[in-house]
XYZ file of C-alpha atoms in Angstrom:
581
model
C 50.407 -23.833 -48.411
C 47.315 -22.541 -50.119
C 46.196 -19.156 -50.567
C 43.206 -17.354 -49.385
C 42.370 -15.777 -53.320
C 42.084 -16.450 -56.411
C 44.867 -14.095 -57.530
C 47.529 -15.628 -55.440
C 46.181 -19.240 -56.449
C 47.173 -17.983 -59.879
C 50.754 -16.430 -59.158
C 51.832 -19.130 -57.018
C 50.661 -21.948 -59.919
C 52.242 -19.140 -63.087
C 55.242 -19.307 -60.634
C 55.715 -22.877 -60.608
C 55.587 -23.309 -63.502
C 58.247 -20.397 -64.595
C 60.157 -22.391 -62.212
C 59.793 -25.426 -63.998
C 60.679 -24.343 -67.091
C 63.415 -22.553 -65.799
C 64.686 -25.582 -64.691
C 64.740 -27.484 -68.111
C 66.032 -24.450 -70.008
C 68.876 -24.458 -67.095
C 70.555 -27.308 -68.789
C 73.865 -26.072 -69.861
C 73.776 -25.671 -73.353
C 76.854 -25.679 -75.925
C 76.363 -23.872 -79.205
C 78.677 -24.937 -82.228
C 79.426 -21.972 -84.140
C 80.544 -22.332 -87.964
C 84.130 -22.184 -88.413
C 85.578 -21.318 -91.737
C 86.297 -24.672 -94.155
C 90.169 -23.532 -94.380
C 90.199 -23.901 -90.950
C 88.561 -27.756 -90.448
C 90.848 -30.382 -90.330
C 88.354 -33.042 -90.238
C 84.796 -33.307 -91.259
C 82.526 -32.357 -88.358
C 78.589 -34.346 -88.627
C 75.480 -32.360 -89.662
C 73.109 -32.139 -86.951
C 69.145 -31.853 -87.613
C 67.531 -29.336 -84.531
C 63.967 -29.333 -83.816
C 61.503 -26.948 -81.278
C 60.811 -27.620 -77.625
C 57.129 -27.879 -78.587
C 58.197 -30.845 -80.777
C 59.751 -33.232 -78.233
C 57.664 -35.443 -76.417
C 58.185 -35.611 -73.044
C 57.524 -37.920 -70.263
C 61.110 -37.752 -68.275
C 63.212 -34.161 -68.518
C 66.049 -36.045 -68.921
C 64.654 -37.060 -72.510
C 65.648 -33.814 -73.746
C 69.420 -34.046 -72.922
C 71.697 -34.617 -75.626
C 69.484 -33.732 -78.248
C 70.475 -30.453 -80.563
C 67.477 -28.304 -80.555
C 66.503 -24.854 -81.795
C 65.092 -21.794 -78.363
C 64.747 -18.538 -78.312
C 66.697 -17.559 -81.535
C 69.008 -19.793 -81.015
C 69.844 -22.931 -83.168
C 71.299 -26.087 -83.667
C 72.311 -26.145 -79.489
C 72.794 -29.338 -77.980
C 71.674 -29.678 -74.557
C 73.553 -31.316 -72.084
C 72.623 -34.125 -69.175
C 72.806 -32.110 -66.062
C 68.758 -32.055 -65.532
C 67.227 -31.782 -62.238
C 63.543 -31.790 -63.716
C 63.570 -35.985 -63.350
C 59.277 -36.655 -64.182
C 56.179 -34.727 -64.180
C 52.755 -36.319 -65.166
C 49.585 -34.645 -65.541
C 45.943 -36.718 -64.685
C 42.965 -35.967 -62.496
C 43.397 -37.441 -59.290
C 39.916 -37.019 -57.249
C 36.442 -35.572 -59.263
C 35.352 -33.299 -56.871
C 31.267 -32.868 -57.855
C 29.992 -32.452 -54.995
C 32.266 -29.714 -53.302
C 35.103 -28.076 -54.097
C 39.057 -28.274 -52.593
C 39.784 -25.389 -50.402
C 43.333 -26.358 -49.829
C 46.456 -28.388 -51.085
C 49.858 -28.826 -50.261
C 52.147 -31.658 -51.691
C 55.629 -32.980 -50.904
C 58.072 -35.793 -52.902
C 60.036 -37.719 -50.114
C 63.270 -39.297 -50.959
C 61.645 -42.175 -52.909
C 60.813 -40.182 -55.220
C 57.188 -40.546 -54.161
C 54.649 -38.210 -54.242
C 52.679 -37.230 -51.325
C 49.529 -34.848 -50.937
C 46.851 -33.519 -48.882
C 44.029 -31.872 -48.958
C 40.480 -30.346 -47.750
C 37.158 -29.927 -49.159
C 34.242 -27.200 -48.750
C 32.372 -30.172 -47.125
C 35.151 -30.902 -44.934
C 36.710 -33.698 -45.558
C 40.323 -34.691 -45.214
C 42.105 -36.358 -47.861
C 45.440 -38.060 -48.881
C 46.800 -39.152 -51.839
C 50.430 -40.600 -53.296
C 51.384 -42.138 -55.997
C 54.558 -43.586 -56.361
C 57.406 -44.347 -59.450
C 55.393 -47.487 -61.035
C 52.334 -45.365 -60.743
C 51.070 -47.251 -57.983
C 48.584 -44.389 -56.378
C 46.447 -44.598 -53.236
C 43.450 -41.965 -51.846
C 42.190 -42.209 -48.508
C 39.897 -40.183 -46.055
C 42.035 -38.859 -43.136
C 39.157 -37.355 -41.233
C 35.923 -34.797 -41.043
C 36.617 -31.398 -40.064
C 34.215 -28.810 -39.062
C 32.579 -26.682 -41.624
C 31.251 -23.405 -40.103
C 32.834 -20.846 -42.347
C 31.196 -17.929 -40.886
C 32.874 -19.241 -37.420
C 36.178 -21.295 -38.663
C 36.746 -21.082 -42.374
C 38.670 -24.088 -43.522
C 42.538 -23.971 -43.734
C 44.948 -25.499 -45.208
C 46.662 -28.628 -44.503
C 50.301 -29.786 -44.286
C 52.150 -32.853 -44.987
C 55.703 -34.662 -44.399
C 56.908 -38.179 -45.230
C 59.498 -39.408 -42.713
C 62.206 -41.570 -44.209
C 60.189 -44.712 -44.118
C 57.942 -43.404 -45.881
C 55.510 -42.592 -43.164
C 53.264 -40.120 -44.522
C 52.247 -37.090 -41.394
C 49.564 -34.539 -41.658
C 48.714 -31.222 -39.774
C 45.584 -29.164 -40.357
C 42.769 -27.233 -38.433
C 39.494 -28.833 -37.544
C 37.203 -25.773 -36.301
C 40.033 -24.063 -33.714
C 41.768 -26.834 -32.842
C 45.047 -28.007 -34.762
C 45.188 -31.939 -35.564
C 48.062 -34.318 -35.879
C 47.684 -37.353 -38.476
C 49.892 -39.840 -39.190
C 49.295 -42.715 -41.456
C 49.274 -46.717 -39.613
C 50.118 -49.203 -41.687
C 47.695 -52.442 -41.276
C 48.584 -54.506 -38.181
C 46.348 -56.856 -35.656
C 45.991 -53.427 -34.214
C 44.257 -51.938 -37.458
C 43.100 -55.430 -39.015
C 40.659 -53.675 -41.486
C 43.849 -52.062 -43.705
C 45.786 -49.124 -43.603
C 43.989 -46.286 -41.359
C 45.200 -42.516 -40.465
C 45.632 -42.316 -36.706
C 44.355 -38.681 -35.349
C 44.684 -36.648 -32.147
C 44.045 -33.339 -31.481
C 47.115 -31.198 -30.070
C 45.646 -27.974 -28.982
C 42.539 -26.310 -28.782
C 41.289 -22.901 -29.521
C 44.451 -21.321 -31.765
C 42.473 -20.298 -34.314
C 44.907 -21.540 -36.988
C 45.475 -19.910 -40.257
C 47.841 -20.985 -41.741
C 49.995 -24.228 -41.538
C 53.666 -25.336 -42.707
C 55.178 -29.205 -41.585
C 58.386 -30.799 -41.675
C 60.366 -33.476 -40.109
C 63.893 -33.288 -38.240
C 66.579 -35.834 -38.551
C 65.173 -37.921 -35.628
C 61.921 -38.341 -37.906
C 60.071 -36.176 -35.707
C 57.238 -33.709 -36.724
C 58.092 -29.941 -36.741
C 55.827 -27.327 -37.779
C 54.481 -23.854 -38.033
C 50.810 -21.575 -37.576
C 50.072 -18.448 -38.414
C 46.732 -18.056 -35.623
C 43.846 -15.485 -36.141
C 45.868 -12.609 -34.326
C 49.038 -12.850 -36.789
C 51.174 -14.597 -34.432
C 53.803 -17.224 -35.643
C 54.136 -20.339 -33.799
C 56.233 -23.359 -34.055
C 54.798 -26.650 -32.828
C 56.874 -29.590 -32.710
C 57.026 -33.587 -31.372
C 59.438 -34.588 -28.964
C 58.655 -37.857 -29.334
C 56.663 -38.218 -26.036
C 54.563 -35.093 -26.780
C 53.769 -31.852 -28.412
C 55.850 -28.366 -27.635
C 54.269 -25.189 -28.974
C 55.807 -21.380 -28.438
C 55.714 -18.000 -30.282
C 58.307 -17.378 -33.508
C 56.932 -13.848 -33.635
C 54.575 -11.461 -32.444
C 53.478 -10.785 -35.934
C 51.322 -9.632 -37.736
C 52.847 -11.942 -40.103
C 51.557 -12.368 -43.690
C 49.383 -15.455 -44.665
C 51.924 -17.095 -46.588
C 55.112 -17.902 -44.717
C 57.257 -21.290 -45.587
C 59.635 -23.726 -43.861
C 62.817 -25.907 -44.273
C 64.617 -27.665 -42.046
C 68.477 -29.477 -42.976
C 70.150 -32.253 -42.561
C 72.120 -30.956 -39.559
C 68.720 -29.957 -38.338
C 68.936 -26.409 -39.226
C 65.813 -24.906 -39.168
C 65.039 -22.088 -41.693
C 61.522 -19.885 -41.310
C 60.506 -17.513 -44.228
C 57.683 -14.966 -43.979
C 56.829 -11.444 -44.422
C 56.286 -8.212 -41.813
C 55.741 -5.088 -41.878
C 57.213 -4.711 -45.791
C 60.283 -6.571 -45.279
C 60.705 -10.551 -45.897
C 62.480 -11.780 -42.862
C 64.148 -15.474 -42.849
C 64.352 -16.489 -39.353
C 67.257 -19.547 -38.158
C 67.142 -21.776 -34.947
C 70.305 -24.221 -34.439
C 69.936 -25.645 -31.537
C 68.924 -23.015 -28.779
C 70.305 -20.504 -31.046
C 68.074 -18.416 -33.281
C 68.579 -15.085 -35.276
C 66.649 -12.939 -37.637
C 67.449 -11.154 -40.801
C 65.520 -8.983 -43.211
C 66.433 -10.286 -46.943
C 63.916 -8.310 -48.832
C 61.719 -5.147 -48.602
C 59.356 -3.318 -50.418
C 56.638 -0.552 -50.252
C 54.245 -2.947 -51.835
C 55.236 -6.251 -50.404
C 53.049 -9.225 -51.738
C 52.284 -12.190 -49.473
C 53.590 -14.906 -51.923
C 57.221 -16.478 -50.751
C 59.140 -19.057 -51.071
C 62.144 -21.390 -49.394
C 63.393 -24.480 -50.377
C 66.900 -26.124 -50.224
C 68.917 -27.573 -52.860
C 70.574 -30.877 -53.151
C 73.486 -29.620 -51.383
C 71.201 -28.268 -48.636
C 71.741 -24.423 -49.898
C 68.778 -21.811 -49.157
C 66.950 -21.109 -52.462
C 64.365 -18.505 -51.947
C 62.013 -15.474 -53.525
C 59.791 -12.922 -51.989
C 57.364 -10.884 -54.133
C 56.151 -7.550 -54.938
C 52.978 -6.150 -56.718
C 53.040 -2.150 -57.922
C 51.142 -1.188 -60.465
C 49.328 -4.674 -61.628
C 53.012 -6.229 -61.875
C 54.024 -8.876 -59.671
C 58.312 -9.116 -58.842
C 59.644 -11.945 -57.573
C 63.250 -11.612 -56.419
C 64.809 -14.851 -55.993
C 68.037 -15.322 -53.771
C 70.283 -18.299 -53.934
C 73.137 -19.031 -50.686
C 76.698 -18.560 -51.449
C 77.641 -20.853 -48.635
C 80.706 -23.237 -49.754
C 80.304 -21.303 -53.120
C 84.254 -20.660 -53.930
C 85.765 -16.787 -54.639
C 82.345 -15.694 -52.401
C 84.309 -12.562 -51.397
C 87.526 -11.742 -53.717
C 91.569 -11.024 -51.717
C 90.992 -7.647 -53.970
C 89.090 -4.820 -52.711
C 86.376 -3.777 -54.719
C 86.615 0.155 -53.257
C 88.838 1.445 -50.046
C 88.428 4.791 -49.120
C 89.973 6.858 -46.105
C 88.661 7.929 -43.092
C 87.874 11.562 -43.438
C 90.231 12.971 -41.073
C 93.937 12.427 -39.750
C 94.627 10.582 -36.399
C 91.065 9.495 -36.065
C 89.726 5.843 -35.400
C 86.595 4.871 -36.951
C 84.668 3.226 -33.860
C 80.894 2.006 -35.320
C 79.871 0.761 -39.297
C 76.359 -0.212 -39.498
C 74.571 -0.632 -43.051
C 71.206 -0.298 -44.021
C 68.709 1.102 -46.297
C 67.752 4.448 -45.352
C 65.812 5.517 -48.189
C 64.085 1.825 -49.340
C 65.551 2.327 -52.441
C 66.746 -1.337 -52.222
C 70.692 -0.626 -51.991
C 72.164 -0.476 -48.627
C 74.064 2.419 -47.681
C 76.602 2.626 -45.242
C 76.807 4.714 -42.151
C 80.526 4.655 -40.310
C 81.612 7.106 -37.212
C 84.868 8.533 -35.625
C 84.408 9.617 -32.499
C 87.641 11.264 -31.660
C 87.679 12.982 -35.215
C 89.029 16.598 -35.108
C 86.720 18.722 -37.337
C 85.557 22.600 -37.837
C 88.160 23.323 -36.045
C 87.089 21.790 -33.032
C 89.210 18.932 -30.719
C 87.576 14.977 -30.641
C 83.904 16.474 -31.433
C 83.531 13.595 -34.020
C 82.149 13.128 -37.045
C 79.674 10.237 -38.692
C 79.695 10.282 -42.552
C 77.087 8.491 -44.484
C 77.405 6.930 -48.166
C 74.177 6.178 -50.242
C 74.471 2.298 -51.678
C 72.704 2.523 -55.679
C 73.260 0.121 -58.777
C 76.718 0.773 -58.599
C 77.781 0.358 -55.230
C 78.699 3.391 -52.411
C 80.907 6.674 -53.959
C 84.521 7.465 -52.443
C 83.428 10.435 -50.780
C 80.052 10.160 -48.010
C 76.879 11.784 -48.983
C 76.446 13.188 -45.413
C 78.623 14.096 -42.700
C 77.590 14.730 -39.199
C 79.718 17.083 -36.581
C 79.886 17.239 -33.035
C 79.039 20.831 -32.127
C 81.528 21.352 -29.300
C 85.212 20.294 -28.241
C 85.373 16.556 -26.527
C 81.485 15.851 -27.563
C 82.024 12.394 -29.326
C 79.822 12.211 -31.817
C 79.482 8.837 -33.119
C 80.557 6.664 -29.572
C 77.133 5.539 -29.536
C 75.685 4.410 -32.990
C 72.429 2.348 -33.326
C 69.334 1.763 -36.729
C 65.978 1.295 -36.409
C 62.656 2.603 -37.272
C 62.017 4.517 -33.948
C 59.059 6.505 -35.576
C 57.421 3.594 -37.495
C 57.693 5.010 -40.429
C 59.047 1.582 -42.270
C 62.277 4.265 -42.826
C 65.751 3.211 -41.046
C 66.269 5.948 -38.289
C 70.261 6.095 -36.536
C 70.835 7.536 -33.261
C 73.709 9.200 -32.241
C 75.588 9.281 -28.885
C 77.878 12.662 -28.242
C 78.872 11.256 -24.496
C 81.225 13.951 -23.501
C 78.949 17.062 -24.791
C 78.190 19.420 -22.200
C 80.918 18.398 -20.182
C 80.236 14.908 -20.209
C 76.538 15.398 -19.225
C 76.235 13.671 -22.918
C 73.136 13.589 -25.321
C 71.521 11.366 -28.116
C 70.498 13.222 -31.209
C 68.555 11.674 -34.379
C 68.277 11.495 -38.098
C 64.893 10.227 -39.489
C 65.062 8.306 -42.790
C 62.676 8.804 -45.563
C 62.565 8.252 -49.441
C 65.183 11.064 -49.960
C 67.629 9.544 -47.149
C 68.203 11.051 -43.871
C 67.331 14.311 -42.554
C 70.301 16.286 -43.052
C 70.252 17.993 -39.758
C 70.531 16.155 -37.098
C 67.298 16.026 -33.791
C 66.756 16.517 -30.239
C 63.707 14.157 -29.508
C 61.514 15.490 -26.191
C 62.583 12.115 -23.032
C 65.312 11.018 -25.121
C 68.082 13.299 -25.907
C 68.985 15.355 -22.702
C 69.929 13.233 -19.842
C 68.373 13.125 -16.450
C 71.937 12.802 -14.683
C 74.725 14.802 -15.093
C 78.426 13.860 -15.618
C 77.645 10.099 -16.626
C 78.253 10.435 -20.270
C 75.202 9.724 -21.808
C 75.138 8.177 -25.152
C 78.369 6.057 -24.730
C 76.508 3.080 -26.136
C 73.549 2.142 -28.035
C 71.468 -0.403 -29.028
C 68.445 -0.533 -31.298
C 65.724 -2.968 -29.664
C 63.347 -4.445 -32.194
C 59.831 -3.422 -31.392
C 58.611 -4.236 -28.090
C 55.143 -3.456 -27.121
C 53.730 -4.168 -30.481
C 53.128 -0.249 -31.837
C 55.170 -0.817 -35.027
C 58.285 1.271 -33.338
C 61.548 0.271 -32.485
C 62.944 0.963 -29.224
C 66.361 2.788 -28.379
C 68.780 1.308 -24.898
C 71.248 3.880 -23.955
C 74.421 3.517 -21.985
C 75.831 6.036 -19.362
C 79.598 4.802 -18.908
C 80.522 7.034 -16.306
C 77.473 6.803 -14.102
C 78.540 5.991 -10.461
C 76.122 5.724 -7.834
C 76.076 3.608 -4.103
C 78.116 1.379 -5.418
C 76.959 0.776 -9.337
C 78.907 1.659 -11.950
C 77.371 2.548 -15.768
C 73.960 3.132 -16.338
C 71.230 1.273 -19.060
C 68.012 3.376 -19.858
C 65.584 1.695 -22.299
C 62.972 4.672 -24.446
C 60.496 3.323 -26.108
C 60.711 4.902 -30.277
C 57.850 7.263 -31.063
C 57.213 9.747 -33.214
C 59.210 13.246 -33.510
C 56.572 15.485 -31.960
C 55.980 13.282 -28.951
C 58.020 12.989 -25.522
C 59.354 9.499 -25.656
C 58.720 7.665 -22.305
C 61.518 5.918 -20.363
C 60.275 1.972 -19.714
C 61.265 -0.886 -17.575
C 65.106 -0.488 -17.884
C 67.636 -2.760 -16.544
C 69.475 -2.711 -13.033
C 72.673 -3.441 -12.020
C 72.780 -6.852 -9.831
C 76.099 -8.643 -9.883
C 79.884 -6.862 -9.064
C 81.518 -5.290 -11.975
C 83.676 -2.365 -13.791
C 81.007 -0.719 -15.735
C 77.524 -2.047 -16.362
C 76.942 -1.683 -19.943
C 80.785 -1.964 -21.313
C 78.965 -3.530 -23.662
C 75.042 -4.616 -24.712
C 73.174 -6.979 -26.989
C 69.255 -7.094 -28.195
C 69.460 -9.507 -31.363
C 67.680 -12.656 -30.254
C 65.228 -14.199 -28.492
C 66.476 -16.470 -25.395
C 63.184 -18.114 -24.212
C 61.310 -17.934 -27.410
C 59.101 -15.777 -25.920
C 58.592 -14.054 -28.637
C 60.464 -10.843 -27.492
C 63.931 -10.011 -27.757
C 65.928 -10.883 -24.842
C 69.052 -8.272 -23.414
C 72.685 -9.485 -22.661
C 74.863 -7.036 -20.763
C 78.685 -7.213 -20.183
C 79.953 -5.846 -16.647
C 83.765 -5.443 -17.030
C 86.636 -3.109 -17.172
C 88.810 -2.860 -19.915
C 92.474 -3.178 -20.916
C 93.287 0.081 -19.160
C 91.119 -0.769 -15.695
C 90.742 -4.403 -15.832
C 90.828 -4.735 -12.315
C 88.376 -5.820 -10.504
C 85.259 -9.402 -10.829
C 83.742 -8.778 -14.798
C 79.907 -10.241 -15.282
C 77.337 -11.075 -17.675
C 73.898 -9.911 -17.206
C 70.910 -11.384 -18.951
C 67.367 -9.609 -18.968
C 64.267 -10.849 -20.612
C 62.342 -8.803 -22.658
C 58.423 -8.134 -22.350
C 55.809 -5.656 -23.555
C 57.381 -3.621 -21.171
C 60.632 -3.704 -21.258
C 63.627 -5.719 -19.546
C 62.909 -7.557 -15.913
C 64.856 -5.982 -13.491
């Protein structure tokens, strides 16, 4: 994908080619240290070593058995596994009379090289060249040129396993489909590109292609407003919905496996998120954050289909790039031998919620655990949630913070959710103390920040006093990912014991806000089918109708003490307002 400036034009090529030579000093080296002449039993050959810089190179492979002298290091032979196969270096296209706003090249399985690209003037271009050097450059199309109106963006390509060479890119506000036809009595003057438009007026920014395993175009934009959207080919014609609401950065990148996986990389709100669909099931995961986030990522998989990717950072004029490798089939992932075990911090308790995450964006996550029925301060079941700071050298035996219930029988910790409720780009948790007040209940706060979490723990105006007594408020909650678009999280809270015509347990959605402000109860779900308790349990984490909003699942059941009784699952839709009723 190409960049919008000159300075990420620059990181992006100084990272490639890190990456490259990463890649040929990767070769497993073996270095033959001198051993004492008593010791040899036979007479071992001299080797001569010479400098990288002296080897000429047309194939990485060249350099593989050869005994060579790097970085202070001499005399090391270098062994055959290479994955750096060819590189070649010549001037494809002499652009004098405009200039190449974009570029974006892929090598199918053919080892063939595949590229596209678009001028100042507009035009469309593709290019390959394959193994023998056999090369071939071709006008695709004319695009508009009105760059006060429609700058020009970048194209994408994908070759299909045939070789079939397929092209996405932006003409004006429309998004184009091109796909390379291969001389017939239908195209009797040679090979031609065949074009369509697929939709008009998205005001594309950015593009990303790929194909599936049917050999069938999938692919991502980035319109004017942020938004990320996937458009893909059924085969009969084009689909298009929302991957997020955004605003996503410019740069945002795309894989998709053999078993048709499809892996989405891009950045928001200082965090890199990588986002999965398998089939109709999708999640979302944050795998990086920073203060100063920097738009430049990237995702690519492996020969054994593994996730290989790196987000970056800029503070201070200098550029991070932390690069992340799956474990997945990777033996001894996760060792029979704990690491650290540490007990709970009182007898006879049960620790009910763990939840990890960085409350102080210091990079380590830290760990946040609860025991509800914990007897503490001399108090009976008023609970207790203890919190341990993650650093450089993992989480200490005893918690950094402990929370208390203030009264006999209050819970504290039944109902434990993170998120940024104040949109602060700080972790927030919520806690639920159900039976306080004689099981009136309440939800009480601790904001994050760069020290950690407040110490003491708040009462936010709408939020933490219930509106109904006796129905245990705070029994459950769930952290909604940011609804109506203000950069705040929202909170769903359970009332267990609310009983009422008929329905049983209560759901109340808040919408997160700052401290200061009374938080404002939204569109919350109802109970509508027969069941034990509406809101035994809840879920928020994923998006059901890619929408582009989270969707809400809701269990309706007793439990292994009451399990009389029909048990039901509810599911409820998410908008800018809230859940559908």
């Amino acid at each position: 994908m190409a960049s919008d400036s000159t300075h990420e034009n620059s990181l992006k090529a100084s990272i490639i080619v890190l990456l490259m030579i990463f890649q040929i000093m990767s070769l497993t080296s073996a270095q033959f240290n001198t051993v004492p002449q008593s010791e040899l039993t036979a007479d071992y050959p001299v080797h001569s070593s010479q400098s990288v810089g002296d080897l000429a190179l047309d194939f990485g492979n060249e350099i593989a058995g050869q005994y060579i002298d790097y970085g202070g290091v001499t005399n090391t032979k270098v062994m055959y596994e290479s994955e750096l196969d060819i590189y070649h270096d010549f001037q494809i296209q002499d652009m004098a009379n405009g200039l190449v706003e974009s570029v974006d090249v892929t090598i199918s399985d053919l080892q063939k090289i595949s590229a596209c690209w678009i001028t100042d003037a507009g035009s469309v271009y593709n290019y390959n060249v394959d193994l023998d050097n056999v090369s071939d450059l071709m006008q695709v199309d004319q695009v508009s040129t009105n760059q006060g109106v429609n700058p020009i963006v970048d194209c994408a390509i994908a070759v299909k396993e045939n070789g079939r060479e397929t092209m996405l890119y932006a003409d004006g506000d429309d998004l184009k489909a091109a796909q390379i036809a291969y001389a017939s009595p239908l195209y009797s003057n040679g090979d031609d590109w065949h074009v369509r438009t697929i939709l008009e007026g998205i005001n594309a920014t950015s593009i990303e292609l790929e194909v599936t395993s049917e050999q069938l175009e999938w692919g991502l934009f980035r319109d004017d407003m942020g938004r990320l959207h996937r458009v893909n080919y059924t085969g009969v014609f084009w689909e298009t919905g929302i991957i997020d609401n955004g605003p996503v950065g410019n740069d945002f990148e795309l894989a998709i496996d053999n078993e048709d996986k499809i892996s989405i990389l891009f950045n928001k709100d200082n965090k890199t998120f990588l986002h999965t669909i398998k089939g109709h099931v999708s999640t979302t995961e944050a795998v990086f954050q920073h203060e100063h986030m920097h738009d430049d990522i990237g995702l690519t998989l492996d020969g054994y289909g593994l996730m290989q990717m790196f987000s970056t950072s800029i503070e201070d004029n200098i550029t991070t790039a932390k690069l992340q490798r799956s474990l997945t089939n990777e033996k001894n992932q996760i060792s029979s031998e704990a690491t650290l075990s540490f007990l709970a911090n009182t007898e006879n308790s049960t620790v009910a919620e763990v939840i990890f995450a960085d409350f102080n964006n210091d990079g380590f996550d830290d760990l946040v655990y609860s025991e509800p029925n914990a007897d503490t301060s001399l108090l009976t079941d008023n609970g207790i949630v203890s919190v341990h700071y993650g650093s450089e050298n993992g989480i200490g035996l005893m918690p950094d913070l402990t929370f208390e219930g203030p009264t006999n029988s209050s819970n504290l910790g039944s109902g434990l959710a993170v998120g940024d409720f104040n949109g602060d780009s700080y972790p927030d948790i919520s806690l639920g103390l159900p039976g306080f007040d004689n099981n009136n209940g309440s939800v009480r706060f601790s904001f994050g920040s760069n020290q950690g979490l407040a110490t003491v723990l708040l009462t936010v105006p709408g939020v933490s006093t219930p509106s109904l007594n006796g129905a245990s408020y705070g029994s459950c909650l769930e952290s909604v990912e940011d609804l109506n678009s203000d950069n705040k999280d929202e909170l769903l809270i359970c009332s267990i014991d609310y009983d009422l015509q008929g329905d049983t347990g209560l759901v109340e959605l808040f919408f997160g806000n700052i401290i200061a402000t009374t938080w404002v109860k939204m569109n919350s779900p109802n109970q509508i089918t027969s069941g034990s308790n509406f809101g035994r349990s809840i879920s928020a984490d994923g998006d059901l109708n890619g929408d582009g909003f989270v969707d809400l699942v809701i269990g309706n059941t007793g439990d292994l003490i009451d399990s009389s009784g029909y048990s039901s699952v509810e599911l409820r839709y998410g908008n800018a307002m809230g859940f559908s009723s």
